[in-house]
Structure formats: C-alpha cells, structure tokens
C-alpha cells in the first residue's frame, strides 16, 4: 500500500509523518530526496548552475538565493521542478525497495496534488492547518519575512482544493495531542484498507 502525504508549508505534515513511522509505516521524505538531488557534485546541481550561475557558490547550492528566484516567478519554479522532480521520483522508487513486505509506504510529498503524483498512490492524506498558525510557524522557523512566507503559501494548492482530492483529511487546528490522535485514526483506517 502506497500512501501520499501532503499539506501546505507549516501545516504539520512532518509531525504526522513521524507518527506514521512510529506506528509502523515506511516513511520516505521527498524533501530529503530533493536535497540529495541537488547535493554538491550531483547532476542536478550542475543543471542548476547552468541556468542560474549566481545560486551556486563554492560547489554548493545557495538555497535562499534560489528560493528568492523561484518563489517569485512561476516559470522559473517550473524549470527548477523539471530538474529536481524526475530525480526525486527515481530516488523514491529506489528507497521503496527497502520496505518490508506488506509494510505501508508513506511518501511525504509537499506538491503531491500540484504534480499529480496522487494518481500513483493507493490513498492520499492531506494535513490542513489554519493559515494563521502556518504563517506563525513559518515565520518563527524559516527566518523569512511575512511577504516571503505568504508567497510560499500562495505557491501551493489551496486547502479547499486539496481537501477535495484527498481520501483523508487530518485537521491540525488544535494541540499536538489532538493531531496525534487524528493521525492514529487515519493510520488504522489505512491498515484496514490495506
Ligand atoms: P514544512 O512543509 O514547512 O516543512 P510541515 O508541514 O512539515 O512544514 P511541521 O514541521 O510538521 O510542518 O510543523 C511545523 C512546526 O509546527 C513544528 O515545529 C511542529 O512541531 C509545530 N506544530 C505542528 N502542529 C502543531 C500543533 N497542532 N500544535 C503545536 N505545534 C505544532
């Protein structure tokens, strides 16, 4: 059973993924794979350097510089995605082979619906948190200003659209204990489905 897990920036999907892992799922974090895809010496980083030489310094990616370019411009974002996404898919397929027989595989994919990867999953889960809480978390954690934080939020699918496409919606509008309880309930349902 393959499950797609998504949610907007700061929605709480990493917390949900961690709980799924504790409950026995084989979790693949595609954010981590996306970092591997552009690691020093990678083919991905060479392609990025060819397009935006100013964002590679001493053989490593200057992430804030790249983020400033792609979050401000959808066309540039698509060019970056065309480099990174195929490599992330390849790495994810490679990781999946490490799952035990019958183990539920959960892929955490920030742009699950935007990229259409939900169609490749047996079930899709979205974590939804109020915009105000997400904004607060992103501002506290990422050290960006409000304009940048809002641009990142706006670059992702609208929560209502994600809600319609998901098989399971985990509302993250209370405390962490509530989030955990809701996550356990979804996991149990996924196990029944499997
Ligand atoms: P991103 O895509 O930006 O990485 P995310 O969706 O993975 O974000 P998390 O990292 O899971 O979000 O959550 C962001 C922060 O908010 C974490 O520090 C997490 O502990 C905290 N958090 C999430 N949900 C709650 C909650 N209900 N109550 C308190 N803190 C929360």
PDB file of N, CA and C in Angstrom, residues 8-49:
ATOM      1  N   UNK A   8       0.244  21.943   3.239  1.00  0.00           N
ATOM      2  CA  UNK A   8       0.965  23.169   2.919  1.00  0.00           C
ATOM      3  C   UNK A   8       2.156  23.367   3.848  1.00  0.00           C
ATOM      4  N   UNK A   9       2.976  24.330   3.530  1.00  0.00           N
ATOM      5  CA  UNK A   9       4.119  24.677   4.355  1.00  0.00           C
ATOM      6  C   UNK A   9       3.635  25.014   5.773  1.00  0.00           C
ATOM      7  N   UNK A  10       4.302  24.401   6.757  1.00  0.00           N
ATOM      8  CA  UNK A  10       3.938  24.665   8.148  1.00  0.00           C
ATOM      9  C   UNK A  10       2.628  24.049   8.613  1.00  0.00           C
ATOM     10  N   UNK A  11       2.076  23.116   7.829  1.00  0.00           N
ATOM     11  CA  UNK A  11       0.763  22.544   8.181  1.00  0.00           C
ATOM     12  C   UNK A  11       0.860  21.482   9.266  1.00  0.00           C
ATOM     13  N   UNK A  12       2.046  20.876   9.400  1.00  0.00           N
ATOM     14  CA  UNK A  12       2.215  19.813  10.392  1.00  0.00           C
ATOM     15  C   UNK A  12       2.441  18.444   9.778  1.00  0.00           C
ATOM     16  N   UNK A  13       2.742  18.401   8.474  1.00  0.00           N
ATOM     17  CA  UNK A  13       2.865  17.077   7.841  1.00  0.00           C
ATOM     18  C   UNK A  13       4.080  16.293   8.320  1.00  0.00           C
ATOM     19  N   UNK A  14       5.141  16.970   8.742  1.00  0.00           N
ATOM     20  CA  UNK A  14       6.304  16.230   9.267  1.00  0.00           C
ATOM     21  C   UNK A  14       5.961  15.558  10.591  1.00  0.00           C
ATOM     22  N   UNK A  15       5.167  16.239  11.398  1.00  0.00           N
ATOM     23  CA  UNK A  15       4.722  15.641  12.664  1.00  0.00           C
ATOM     24  C   UNK A  15       3.878  14.400  12.368  1.00  0.00           C
ATOM     25  N   UNK A  16       2.985  14.508  11.402  1.00  0.00           N
ATOM     26  CA  UNK A  16       2.127  13.370  11.022  1.00  0.00           C
ATOM     27  C   UNK A  16       2.986  12.228  10.480  1.00  0.00           C
ATOM     28  N   UNK A  17       3.968  12.573   9.659  1.00  0.00           N
ATOM     29  CA  UNK A  17       4.836  11.536   9.075  1.00  0.00           C
ATOM     30  C   UNK A  17       5.584  10.797  10.177  1.00  0.00           C
ATOM     31  N   UNK A  18       6.042  11.534  11.172  1.00  0.00           N
ATOM     32  CA  UNK A  18       6.778  10.922  12.277  1.00  0.00           C
ATOM     33  C   UNK A  18       5.868   9.952  13.039  1.00  0.00           C
ATOM     34  N   UNK A  19       4.629  10.353  13.237  1.00  0.00           N
ATOM     35  CA  UNK A  19       3.685   9.462  13.927  1.00  0.00           C
ATOM     36  C   UNK A  19       3.421   8.216  13.087  1.00  0.00           C
ATOM     37  N   UNK A  20       3.222   8.393  11.793  1.00  0.00           N
ATOM     38  CA  UNK A  20       3.024   7.225  10.920  1.00  0.00           C
ATOM     39  C   UNK A  20       4.212   6.263  11.045  1.00  0.00           C
ATOM     40  N   UNK A  21       5.422   6.812  11.087  1.00  0.00           N
ATOM     41  CA  UNK A  21       6.619   5.962  11.195  1.00  0.00           C
ATOM     42  C   UNK A  21       6.608   5.199  12.523  1.00  0.00           C
ATOM     43  N   UNK A  22       6.239   5.901  13.591  1.00  0.00           N
ATOM     44  CA  UNK A  22       6.173   5.241  14.902  1.00  0.00           C
ATOM     45  C   UNK A  22       5.153   4.111  14.900  1.00  0.00           C
ATOM     46  N   UNK A  23       4.108   4.276  14.100  1.00  0.00           N
ATOM     47  CA  UNK A  23       3.040   3.265  14.048  1.00  0.00           C
ATOM     48  C   UNK A  23       3.412   2.111  13.117  1.00  0.00           C
ATOM     49  N   UNK A  24       4.531   2.224  12.425  1.00  0.00           N
ATOM     50  CA  UNK A  24       4.986   1.087  11.622  1.00  0.00           C
ATOM     51  C   UNK A  24       5.098   1.337  10.129  1.00  0.00           C
ATOM     52  N   UNK A  25       4.796   2.551   9.699  1.00  0.00           N
ATOM     53  CA  UNK A  25       4.885   2.825   8.256  1.00  0.00           C
ATOM     54  C   UNK A  25       6.341   3.005   7.822  1.00  0.00           C
ATOM     55  N   UNK A  26       6.590   2.773   6.553  1.00  0.00           N
ATOM     56  CA  UNK A  26       7.901   3.040   5.946  1.00  0.00           C
ATOM     57  C   UNK A  26       7.790   4.415   5.308  1.00  0.00           C
ATOM     58  N   UNK A  27       8.399   5.399   5.947  1.00  0.00           N
ATOM     59  CA  UNK A  27       8.200   6.789   5.509  1.00  0.00           C
ATOM     60  C   UNK A  27       9.360   7.260   4.631  1.00  0.00           C
ATOM     61  N   UNK A  28       9.012   7.829   3.513  1.00  0.00           N
ATOM     62  CA  UNK A  28      10.008   8.411   2.612  1.00  0.00           C
ATOM     63  C   UNK A  28       9.749   9.911   2.541  1.00  0.00           C
ATOM     64  N   UNK A  29      10.758  10.682   2.944  1.00  0.00           N
ATOM     65  CA  UNK A  29      10.621  12.140   2.955  1.00  0.00           C
ATOM     66  C   UNK A  29      11.203  12.688   1.649  1.00  0.00           C
ATOM     67  N   UNK A  30      10.340  13.144   0.773  1.00  0.00           N
ATOM     68  CA  UNK A  30      10.851  13.582  -0.536  1.00  0.00           C
ATOM     69  C   UNK A  30      11.574  14.932  -0.460  1.00  0.00           C
ATOM     70  N   UNK A  31      11.369  15.681   0.653  1.00  0.00           N
ATOM     71  CA  UNK A  31      12.158  16.906   0.835  1.00  0.00           C
ATOM     72  C   UNK A  31      13.633  16.544   0.977  1.00  0.00           C
ATOM     73  N   UNK A  32      13.856  15.464   1.715  1.00  0.00           N
ATOM     74  CA  UNK A  32      15.229  14.985   1.905  1.00  0.00           C
ATOM     75  C   UNK A  32      15.797  14.522   0.555  1.00  0.00           C
ATOM     76  N   UNK A  33      14.984  13.815  -0.218  1.00  0.00           N
ATOM     77  CA  UNK A  33      15.444  13.349  -1.530  1.00  0.00           C
ATOM     78  C   UNK A  33      15.722  14.542  -2.445  1.00  0.00           C
ATOM     79  N   UNK A  34      14.927  15.586  -2.298  1.00  0.00           N
ATOM     80  CA  UNK A  34      15.130  16.773  -3.130  1.00  0.00           C
ATOM     81  C   UNK A  34      16.466  17.444  -2.792  1.00  0.00           C
ATOM     82  N   UNK A  35      16.863  17.346  -1.533  1.00  0.00           N
ATOM     83  CA  UNK A  35      18.188  17.885  -1.158  1.00  0.00           C
ATOM     84  C   UNK A  35      19.284  17.014  -1.760  1.00  0.00           C
ATOM     85  N   UNK A  36      19.073  15.686  -1.712  1.00  0.00           N
ATOM     86  CA  UNK A  36      20.063  14.771  -2.317  1.00  0.00           C
ATOM     87  C   UNK A  36      20.202  15.049  -3.815  1.00  0.00           C
ATOM     88  N   UNK A  37      19.073  15.390  -4.442  1.00  0.00           N
ATOM     89  CA  UNK A  37      19.062  15.580  -5.903  1.00  0.00           C
ATOM     90  C   UNK A  37      19.925  16.764  -6.346  1.00  0.00           C
ATOM     91  N   UNK A  38      20.170  17.704  -5.405  1.00  0.00           N
ATOM     92  CA  UNK A  38      20.975  18.889  -5.755  1.00  0.00           C
ATOM     93  C   UNK A  38      22.204  19.016  -4.851  1.00  0.00           C
ATOM     94  N   UNK A  39      22.625  17.882  -4.314  1.00  0.00           N
ATOM     95  CA  UNK A  39      23.801  17.874  -3.433  1.00  0.00           C
ATOM     96  C   UNK A  39      25.058  18.252  -4.230  1.00  0.00           C
ATOM     97  N   UNK A  40      26.112  18.700  -3.531  1.00  0.00           N
ATOM     98  CA  UNK A  40      27.358  19.008  -4.247  1.00  0.00           C
ATOM     99  C   UNK A  40      27.795  17.821  -5.110  1.00  0.00           C
ATOM    100  N   UNK A  41      28.160  18.111  -6.350  1.00  0.00           N
ATOM    101  CA  UNK A  41      28.632  17.056  -7.244  1.00  0.00           C
ATOM    102  C   UNK A  41      27.531  16.345  -8.023  1.00  0.00           C
ATOM    103  N   UNK A  42      26.252  16.639  -7.713  1.00  0.00           N
ATOM    104  CA  UNK A  42      25.154  15.939  -8.391  1.00  0.00           C
ATOM    105  C   UNK A  42      24.907  16.523  -9.786  1.00  0.00           C
ATOM    106  N   UNK A  43      24.276  15.704 -10.619  1.00  0.00           N
ATOM    107  CA  UNK A  43      23.893  16.176 -11.952  1.00  0.00           C
ATOM    108  C   UNK A  43      22.893  17.320 -11.827  1.00  0.00           C
ATOM    109  N   UNK A  44      22.010  17.224 -10.837  1.00  0.00           N
ATOM    110  CA  UNK A  44      21.004  18.268 -10.627  1.00  0.00           C
ATOM    111  C   UNK A  44      21.636  19.625 -10.375  1.00  0.00           C
ATOM    112  N   UNK A  45      22.664  19.630  -9.521  1.00  0.00           N
ATOM    113  CA  UNK A  45      23.312  20.907  -9.201  1.00  0.00           C
ATOM    114  C   UNK A  45      24.007  21.491 -10.438  1.00  0.00           C
ATOM    115  N   UNK A  46      24.559  20.618 -11.268  1.00  0.00           N
ATOM    116  CA  UNK A  46      25.202  21.120 -12.497  1.00  0.00           C
ATOM    117  C   UNK A  46      24.164  21.787 -13.414  1.00  0.00           C
ATOM    118  N   UNK A  47      22.995  21.186 -13.489  1.00  0.00           N
ATOM    119  CA  UNK A  47      21.946  21.785 -14.340  1.00  0.00           C
ATOM    120  C   UNK A  47      21.485  23.134 -13.780  1.00  0.00           C
ATOM    121  N   UNK A  48      21.395  23.202 -12.461  1.00  0.00           N
ATOM    122  CA  UNK A  48      21.001  24.467 -11.822  1.00  0.00           C
ATOM    123  C   UNK A  48      22.055  25.543 -12.098  1.00  0.00           C
ATOM    124  N   UNK A  49      23.317  25.153 -11.980  1.00  0.00           N
ATOM    125  CA  UNK A  49      24.406  26.117 -12.204  1.00  0.00           C
ATOM    126  C   UNK A  49      24.381  26.656 -13.638  1.00  0.00           C
TER     127      UNK A  49
END
